[in-house]
Coordinates of C-alpha atoms and ligand atoms in Angstrom, one line a residue:
X1 CA 10.7 30.1 -51.5
X2 CA 8.5 31.3 -49.0
X3 CA 8.0 28.5 -46.1
X4 CA 4.7 29.0 -44.0
X5 CA 3.2 26.8 -41.6
X6 CA 0.3 24.7 -42.8
X7 CA -1.7 24.6 -39.7
X8 CA -1.7 28.6 -39.5
X9 CA -2.3 29.1 -43.3
X10 CA -5.3 26.9 -44.1
X11 CA -7.7 28.9 -41.5
X12 CA -6.5 32.2 -42.9
X13 CA -7.9 30.8 -46.4
X14 CA -11.0 29.7 -45.0
X15 CA -11.5 33.2 -43.5
X16 CA -10.8 34.8 -46.7
X17 CA -13.6 32.4 -48.3
X18 CA -16.4 33.7 -45.8
X19 CA -15.2 37.2 -44.6
X20 CA -17.0 40.8 -45.4
X21 CA -13.9 42.8 -45.4
X22 CA -10.4 42.5 -46.2
X23 CA -8.1 41.0 -43.4
X24 CA -4.3 41.8 -43.0
X25 CA -1.9 39.8 -41.6
X26 CA 1.7 40.2 -40.4
X27 CA 4.7 37.8 -39.4
X28 CA 8.4 38.1 -39.1
X29 CA 10.5 36.7 -41.9
X30 CA 13.7 34.8 -41.2
X31 CA 16.2 33.5 -43.6
X32 CA 16.0 29.7 -44.3
X33 CA 18.5 27.6 -46.2
X34 CA 19.6 28.1 -49.7
X35 CA 18.6 25.0 -52.1
X36 CA 19.9 25.8 -55.4
X37 CA 21.6 29.1 -54.7
X38 CA 17.8 30.5 -54.3
X39 CA 16.9 32.3 -51.2
X40 CA 14.5 30.8 -48.8
X41 CA 12.3 32.7 -46.3
X42 CA 10.8 31.1 -43.0
X43 CA 7.9 32.9 -41.6
X44 CA 8.0 32.7 -37.7
X45 CA 4.4 33.5 -36.8
X46 CA 1.6 34.9 -39.1
X47 CA -1.0 36.6 -37.2
X48 CA -4.1 39.0 -38.2
X49 CA -3.3 42.5 -37.5
X50 CA -5.3 44.0 -34.3
X51 CA -8.6 45.4 -35.3
X52 CA -7.4 49.0 -34.5
X53 CA -4.3 48.8 -36.9
X54 CA -6.5 49.7 -39.8
X55 CA -6.8 53.1 -41.1
X56 CA -9.3 51.9 -43.6
X57 CA -10.9 48.6 -44.2
X58 CA -13.2 47.6 -47.0
X59 CA -14.3 44.5 -49.1
X60 CA -11.5 45.3 -51.6
X61 CA -8.9 47.4 -49.8
X62 CA -7.2 47.9 -46.5
X63 CA -4.5 50.3 -45.5
X64 CA -2.8 49.9 -42.1
X65 CA -2.0 52.9 -39.7
X66 CA 1.6 54.2 -39.7
X67 CA 1.7 53.2 -36.0
X68 CA 1.3 49.7 -36.7
X69 CA 4.0 49.3 -39.3
X70 CA 6.3 51.6 -36.8
X71 CA 5.6 48.7 -34.2
X72 CA 5.9 46.0 -36.7
X73 CA 9.3 47.3 -37.8
X74 CA 10.6 47.7 -34.3
X75 CA 9.6 44.1 -33.7
X76 CA 11.2 42.7 -36.7
X77 CA 14.7 44.5 -35.8
X78 CA 14.6 43.5 -32.4
X79 CA 14.5 40.0 -33.8
X80 CA 17.0 40.2 -36.5
X81 CA 13.7 39.6 -38.8
X82 CA 12.2 40.9 -42.1
X83 CA 8.4 41.3 -42.2
X84 CA 5.7 39.5 -44.2
X85 CA 2.5 41.7 -44.8
X86 CA -0.4 39.8 -46.3
X87 CA -3.9 40.4 -47.0
X88 CA -6.9 38.4 -48.1
X89 CA -8.9 38.8 -51.6
X90 CA -12.2 37.7 -50.1
X91 CA -15.3 36.1 -51.6
X92 CA -16.0 33.0 -53.9
X93 CA -14.2 34.4 -57.2
X94 CA -11.5 36.7 -55.9
X95 CA -8.8 38.3 -58.0
X96 CA -6.4 35.1 -57.9
X97 CA -3.0 37.3 -57.4
X98 CA -1.6 40.7 -56.8
X99 CA -4.1 43.4 -57.8
X100 CA -3.4 47.0 -59.5
X101 CA -4.3 48.4 -56.2
X102 CA -1.9 46.3 -54.5
X103 CA 0.9 47.2 -56.9
X104 CA 0.3 50.7 -56.1
X105 CA 0.1 50.5 -52.6
X106 CA 3.0 48.6 -52.2
X107 CA 6.2 50.8 -53.2
X108 CA 5.8 53.0 -50.3
X109 CA 5.6 50.4 -47.7
X110 CA 8.6 48.7 -49.3
X111 CA 10.6 52.2 -49.2
X112 CA 9.4 52.5 -45.6
X113 CA 10.3 48.7 -44.2
X114 CA 13.5 48.4 -46.5
X115 CA 14.7 51.7 -44.9
X116 CA 13.6 50.2 -41.4
X117 CA 15.1 46.9 -41.9
X118 CA 18.1 47.1 -44.4
X119 CA 19.5 43.6 -46.0
X120 CA 16.3 41.9 -44.3
X121 CA 13.8 40.1 -46.4
X122 CA 10.4 42.1 -46.5
X123 CA 7.7 40.3 -48.4
X124 CA 4.2 40.7 -49.4
X125 CA 1.5 38.1 -49.8
X126 CA -2.1 37.7 -51.1
X127 CA -4.2 35.0 -49.7
X128 CA -7.4 33.9 -51.4
X129 CA -9.4 30.5 -50.5
X130 CA -7.4 28.5 -53.1
X131 CA -3.9 30.1 -53.2
X132 CA -1.3 32.3 -51.7
X133 CA 0.8 34.3 -53.6
X134 CA 4.1 35.9 -52.4
X135 CA 6.8 38.4 -53.7
X136 CA 9.6 40.4 -52.2
X137 CA 7.7 43.6 -51.4
X138 CA 8.4 46.2 -53.9
X139 CA 6.7 44.9 -56.0
X140 CA 9.9 42.5 -56.4
X141 CA 10.3 39.1 -57.8
X142 CA 7.7 36.4 -57.3
X143 CA 8.2 33.9 -54.6
X144 CA 6.9 30.1 -54.7
X145 CA 5.1 29.2 -51.6
X146 CA 5.6 26.1 -49.7
X147 CA 3.2 25.0 -46.5
X148 CA 5.0 22.8 -44.1
X149 CA 3.3 20.8 -41.2
X150 CA 1.6 17.3 -41.3
X151 CA 2.2 17.4 -45.0
X152 CA 4.6 19.3 -47.1
X153 CA 2.7 21.1 -50.1
X154 CA 5.6 22.1 -52.5
X155 CA 4.7 25.0 -55.0
X156 CA 3.0 23.0 -57.8
X157 CA 5.0 21.5 -60.6
X158 CA 4.5 22.1 -64.4
X159 CA 2.4 19.2 -65.5
X160 CA 5.3 17.3 -67.4
X161 CA 4.8 13.6 -68.5
X162 CA 4.9 11.1 -65.9
X163 CA 7.2 8.0 -66.7
X164 CA 5.1 5.0 -67.8
X165 CA 7.4 3.0 -65.3
X166 CA 5.4 4.4 -62.3
X167 CA 2.0 3.6 -63.7
X168 CA 1.3 1.2 -60.8
X169 CA 2.0 3.6 -58.0
X170 CA 0.5 6.4 -59.8
X171 CA -2.7 4.5 -59.6
X172 CA -2.2 4.8 -55.7
X173 CA -1.2 8.7 -55.5
X174 CA -1.8 10.3 -58.8
X175 CA 0.5 12.0 -61.5
X176 CA 0.8 14.8 -59.0
X177 CA 1.9 12.9 -56.2
X178 CA 4.7 11.6 -58.8
X179 CA 5.9 15.0 -59.9
X180 CA 6.1 15.9 -56.3
X181 CA 8.2 13.2 -55.3
X182 CA 10.6 13.9 -58.6
X183 CA 10.8 17.5 -57.4
X184 CA 12.2 17.0 -53.9
X185 CA 15.7 17.2 -52.5
X186 CA 15.6 14.5 -50.0
X187 CA 18.5 13.9 -47.5
X188 CA 19.3 10.3 -45.6
X189 CA 21.1 10.9 -42.6
X190 CA 22.8 7.5 -41.9
X191 CA 22.6 5.1 -44.6
X192 CA 23.4 2.1 -42.5
X193 CA 20.6 -0.8 -41.2
X194 CA 17.4 1.6 -41.8
X195 CA 18.9 4.3 -44.3
X196 CA 19.8 1.7 -46.9
X197 CA 16.5 0.6 -47.0
X198 CA 15.0 4.1 -47.1
X199 CA 17.3 4.9 -50.2
X200 CA 16.5 1.8 -52.1
X201 CA 12.7 2.4 -51.6
X202 CA 12.9 6.2 -52.6
X203 CA 15.2 5.4 -55.5
X204 CA 12.4 2.8 -56.7
X205 CA 9.5 5.5 -55.9
X206 CA 11.4 8.1 -58.3
X207 CA 13.0 10.6 -55.9
X208 CA 15.7 12.0 -57.9
X209 CA 17.8 14.5 -55.9
X210 CA 19.6 12.9 -52.8
X211 CA 21.7 14.1 -50.0
X212 CA 23.3 11.0 -48.1
X213 CA 25.0 11.8 -45.2
X214 CA 27.0 9.1 -43.2
X215 CA 30.6 8.9 -41.6
X216 CA 31.2 5.0 -41.7
X217 CA 32.9 2.7 -44.0
X218 CA 31.2 -0.8 -44.5
X219 CA 32.4 -3.3 -42.1
X220 CA 31.6 -7.1 -42.8
X221 CA 29.3 -6.9 -39.8
X222 CA 27.2 -4.7 -41.6
X223 CA 26.4 -7.1 -44.6
X224 CA 23.5 -8.9 -42.8
X225 CA 21.6 -5.9 -43.3
X226 CA 23.0 -3.2 -45.4
X227 CA 20.6 -3.4 -48.6
X228 CA 22.5 -3.0 -51.7
X229 CA 26.1 -3.7 -50.5
X230 CA 28.4 -7.0 -51.2
X231 CA 31.5 -8.4 -49.6
X232 CA 33.4 -6.1 -52.5
X233 CA 32.3 -3.2 -50.8
X234 CA 33.9 -3.6 -47.4
X235 CA 36.0 -0.6 -46.5
X236 CA 34.2 1.7 -49.0
X237 CA 32.1 4.7 -47.6
X238 CA 28.7 3.7 -47.0
X239 CA 27.2 6.9 -48.7
X240 CA 29.0 5.9 -51.8
X241 CA 27.7 2.2 -51.7
X242 CA 24.1 4.1 -51.0
X243 CA 24.7 6.3 -54.0
X244 CA 25.7 3.3 -56.3
X245 CA 22.5 1.3 -55.4
X246 CA 20.2 4.5 -55.9
X247 CA 21.9 4.9 -59.4
X248 CA 21.5 1.2 -60.5
X249 CA 17.9 1.5 -59.7
X250 CA 17.3 5.0 -61.2
X251 CA 20.1 6.1 -63.5
X252 CA 18.6 9.6 -63.6
X253 CA 19.2 10.1 -59.8
X254 CA 21.8 13.0 -58.5
X255 CA 23.3 12.0 -55.2
X256 CA 25.4 14.7 -53.1
X257 CA 27.3 12.1 -50.7
X258 CA 28.7 13.4 -47.7
X259 CA 31.0 11.1 -45.4
X260 CA 30.6 12.9 -42.0
X261 CA 28.7 13.6 -39.1
X262 CA 25.7 15.4 -39.1
X263 CA 26.6 17.0 -35.4
X264 CA 29.3 18.9 -37.3
X265 CA 28.2 22.5 -38.0
X266 CA 29.2 22.4 -41.8
X267 CA 27.6 18.9 -42.4
X268 CA 24.1 20.0 -40.5
X269 CA 24.4 23.2 -42.8
X270 CA 24.2 21.2 -45.7
X271 CA 20.8 19.7 -44.7
X272 CA 19.2 23.2 -45.0
X273 CA 19.1 22.7 -48.7
X274 CA 17.1 19.6 -48.4
X275 CA 13.2 19.5 -48.9
X276 CA 12.6 16.5 -46.6
X277 CA 15.1 14.7 -44.4
X278 CA 15.2 10.8 -43.2
X279 CA 16.6 10.3 -39.6
X280 CA 18.2 6.9 -39.9
X281 CA 21.1 7.2 -37.3
X282 CA 21.1 5.4 -33.9
X283 CA 22.6 8.6 -32.2
X284 CA 20.9 11.0 -30.1
X285 CA 23.2 13.9 -30.6
X286 CA 22.3 13.5 -34.4
X287 CA 18.8 13.3 -33.6
X288 CA 19.0 16.5 -31.6
X289 CA 20.2 18.2 -34.5
X290 CA 17.6 17.0 -37.0
X291 CA 14.8 17.6 -34.4
X292 CA 15.8 21.2 -34.2
X293 CA 16.2 21.7 -37.8
X294 CA 13.1 20.3 -38.5
X295 CA 11.4 23.3 -36.7
X296 CA 13.9 25.9 -37.1
X297 CA 13.8 25.8 -41.0
X298 CA 10.6 24.0 -41.7
X299 CA 12.2 21.0 -43.0
X300 CA 9.9 17.8 -42.2
X301 CA 12.0 15.1 -40.9
X302 CA 11.1 11.4 -40.4
X303 CA 13.0 9.9 -37.7
X304 CA 13.1 6.2 -36.8
X305 CA 14.6 3.7 -34.4
X306 CA 14.7 0.1 -34.1
X307 CA 15.8 -1.7 -30.9
X308 CA 16.3 -5.3 -29.9
X309 CA 16.7 -5.5 -26.0
X310 CA 18.5 -8.0 -24.6
X311 CA 19.5 -9.1 -20.9
X312 CA 22.2 -11.6 -20.3
X313 CA 21.6 -13.0 -23.9
X314 CA 18.0 -13.1 -23.6
X315 CA 15.6 -11.1 -26.1
X316 CA 13.6 -8.9 -23.8
X317 CA 12.3 -6.5 -26.2
X318 CA 11.8 -6.0 -30.1
X319 CA 10.4 -2.9 -31.0
X320 CA 10.7 0.3 -33.3
X321 CA 9.5 3.9 -33.6
X322 CA 8.4 6.0 -36.6
X323 CA 8.0 9.8 -35.7
X324 CA 7.5 12.9 -38.2
X325 CA 9.1 16.0 -37.0
X326 CA 7.6 19.2 -38.8
X327 CA 5.9 22.3 -37.8
X328 CA 2.4 21.6 -35.4
X329 CA 3.6 18.0 -34.8
X330 CA 5.2 17.4 -31.4
X331 CA 8.7 17.0 -31.6
X332 CA 11.3 14.6 -29.8
X333 CA 11.6 16.6 -26.8
X334 CA 7.9 16.8 -26.5
X335 CA 7.7 12.8 -26.8
X336 CA 10.5 12.4 -24.4
X337 CA 12.3 10.6 -27.2
X338 CA 15.8 12.6 -26.5
X339 CA 18.0 11.9 -23.8
X340 CA 20.0 14.9 -22.9
X341 CA 22.5 13.3 -21.0
X342 CA 23.3 10.9 -24.0
X343 CA 23.1 13.9 -26.6
X344 CA 26.0 15.8 -24.4
X345 CA 28.0 12.4 -24.1
X346 CA 27.7 11.9 -27.8
X347 CA 28.8 15.4 -28.5
X348 CA 32.0 14.9 -26.4
X349 CA 35.4 14.6 -27.9
X350 CA 37.5 11.7 -27.5
X351 CA 39.6 13.8 -24.9
X352 CA 36.5 14.8 -23.2
X353 CA 35.2 11.4 -23.0
X354 CA 38.3 9.7 -21.3
X355 CA 37.6 12.4 -18.7
X356 CA 34.2 11.9 -17.9
X357 CA 33.6 9.6 -14.9
X358 CA 29.8 8.6 -16.1
X359 CA 31.2 6.9 -19.3
X360 CA 32.6 3.3 -18.5
X361 CA 34.0 1.6 -21.5
X362 CA 32.7 2.1 -25.2
X363 CA 29.4 0.8 -26.3
X364 CA 28.6 -2.6 -26.5
X365 CA 27.2 -3.8 -30.2
X366 CA 23.8 -3.9 -30.4
X367 CA 21.7 -6.9 -32.1
X368 CA 20.4 -5.8 -35.5
X369 CA 18.3 -7.8 -38.0
X370 CA 17.3 -6.6 -41.6
X371 CA 13.5 -8.1 -41.4
X372 CA 13.2 -5.5 -38.3
X373 CA 15.1 -2.5 -40.0
X374 CA 12.8 -2.9 -43.1
X375 CA 9.8 -3.3 -41.6
X376 CA 10.3 0.1 -39.6
X377 CA 11.7 1.9 -42.6
X378 CA 8.9 0.8 -44.9
X379 CA 6.5 2.3 -42.2
X380 CA 8.7 5.3 -42.6
X381 CA 8.2 5.7 -46.1
X382 CA 4.6 5.2 -46.2
X383 CA 4.6 8.1 -44.0
X384 CA 6.6 10.2 -46.3
X385 CA 4.3 9.1 -49.2
X386 CA 1.3 10.5 -47.2
X387 CA 3.0 13.5 -46.0
X388 CA 4.1 14.7 -49.8
X389 CA 1.4 12.9 -52.2
X390 CA -1.6 13.4 -50.0
X391 CA -1.9 9.3 -50.1
X392 CA -4.4 8.8 -47.0
X393 CA -2.3 7.1 -44.5
X394 CA -2.9 9.9 -41.4
X395 CA -0.4 8.5 -38.6
X396 CA 2.6 10.7 -38.0
X397 CA 3.8 8.6 -35.2
X398 CA 3.9 4.8 -35.1
X399 CA 5.3 2.4 -32.6
X400 CA 6.2 -1.4 -33.7
X401 CA 6.0 -4.3 -31.0
X402 CA 7.4 -7.3 -32.8
X403 CA 6.9 -9.6 -29.9
X404 CA 3.2 -8.7 -29.7
X405 CA 2.9 -8.2 -33.3
X406 CA 1.5 -4.6 -33.2
X407 CA 1.8 -1.4 -35.0
X408 CA 0.1 1.5 -33.4
X409 CA -0.3 5.0 -34.0
X410 CA 0.5 7.2 -31.3
X411 CA -1.2 10.6 -30.5
X412 CA 1.1 13.5 -29.3
X413 CA 0.6 17.1 -28.9
X414 CA 3.5 19.5 -28.9
X415 CA 4.0 21.2 -25.5
X416 CA 3.1 25.0 -25.3
X417 CA 6.4 26.2 -24.5
X418 CA 8.9 23.5 -25.9
X419 CA 12.5 25.1 -26.5
X420 CA 12.3 23.2 -29.8
X421 CA 8.8 23.3 -31.6
X422 CA 7.0 26.2 -29.8
X423 CA 7.2 29.9 -31.0
X424 CA 9.0 30.5 -28.1
X425 CA 11.6 28.0 -29.0
X426 CA 13.4 27.1 -32.2
X427 CA 10.2 27.0 -34.5
X428 CA 10.5 29.1 -37.6
X429 CA 13.9 30.8 -36.5
X430 CA 15.8 29.9 -39.5
X431 CA 19.4 31.2 -39.8
X432 CA 19.0 33.3 -36.9
X433 CA 19.6 30.4 -34.5
X434 CA 22.4 28.2 -34.3
X435 CA 21.8 24.6 -34.5
X436 CA 22.9 22.2 -31.7
X437 CA 26.0 20.6 -33.5
X438 CA 29.5 20.6 -31.7
X439 CA 30.5 24.1 -30.7
X440 CA 27.5 25.7 -32.1
X441 CA 25.5 28.0 -29.5
X442 CA 22.4 29.8 -30.4
Ligands
ZN501 ZN1 -4.8 42.9 -52.7
ZN502 ZN1 8.5 20.1 -28.6

């Protein structure tokens, strides 16, 4: 699958509809995760080629100068990337797919780029006002295309029959929305107070494939808020309890359970096979991993947090936050929600922790109430539905203040040179960069 940045592609499609001549675009292709053993490609930055790069440019064909191809190959080589060469088919009734001309023009390009960039993914694409078609340059196998941004537009699903039990929600977001839900692999990182609610709601909604990640076992003090857990579950891994609950709701569900910490490099790597991630932990270190993963691999994540602040036993603050992390949206660094000092501490081993003079004692247990967790989790699920089914609920960051009784949308712009969400940072780097896991370097 080829993953493209939604806000970069939509303008190209509009341009294709009104342009008088064919336009070419070039981008660098990096390997992403490998869902279901298929290869996954992330395109870091797709730009129009400069006007002086064309040898020939008409309404129905465009040929690029060898100097430009050489320059592009050098750039890709330096960045450990392959190339994507895309071109438009213009007009209101364009050929929706690769043409015979494309089939003829591609082999020499494939020979050139595969020789200059051996072992890299070199791709070709056709952009029309309606669709994008992609394949390995050659012509090689067709690649499904996904668009990732404030929405996640996955390749269209074959129009299979939708189960009647979903009738009431299909009336809200349509049969295509229901099919989109059932085709996704959704990871939930942390299946405690908020994650157990997220798991339950996703199961009811008809999500089938889950990746559940949590290192902890159920304790008696979790039972006030761990949805789906009973006294008999004490000492069982939380991921198993969540998987059982999901399967009680939908026997068709498939749950991959991982009892471990997402800051471990191998466990973080399992997340690259997900299409969508819910961040339901209260650790800064795991947030740092998911935040980077969302932009680096183009895997949208909805991060949430609930806090009840007390001073000397008096409640001073009750609130929460839900934020979608995805290319084009501000990341947790840009919204100042990652405390780098706390990330550093959480990444420490027990030994390092003992030696660190800034850490005094262990963390005190924080207050936690099921109604507040559920409220924030539900807001996250509604945001998810909007992102994957197109249900009109536009907010991508919300703050919740229970003391005032308000839920407010927050506007946040990505910072231009952000180390995570800008093209100068992790954005679209795929497997070329490491994630900020324990022992990971970039
Ligand atoms: Zn063409
Ligand atoms: Zn950022």
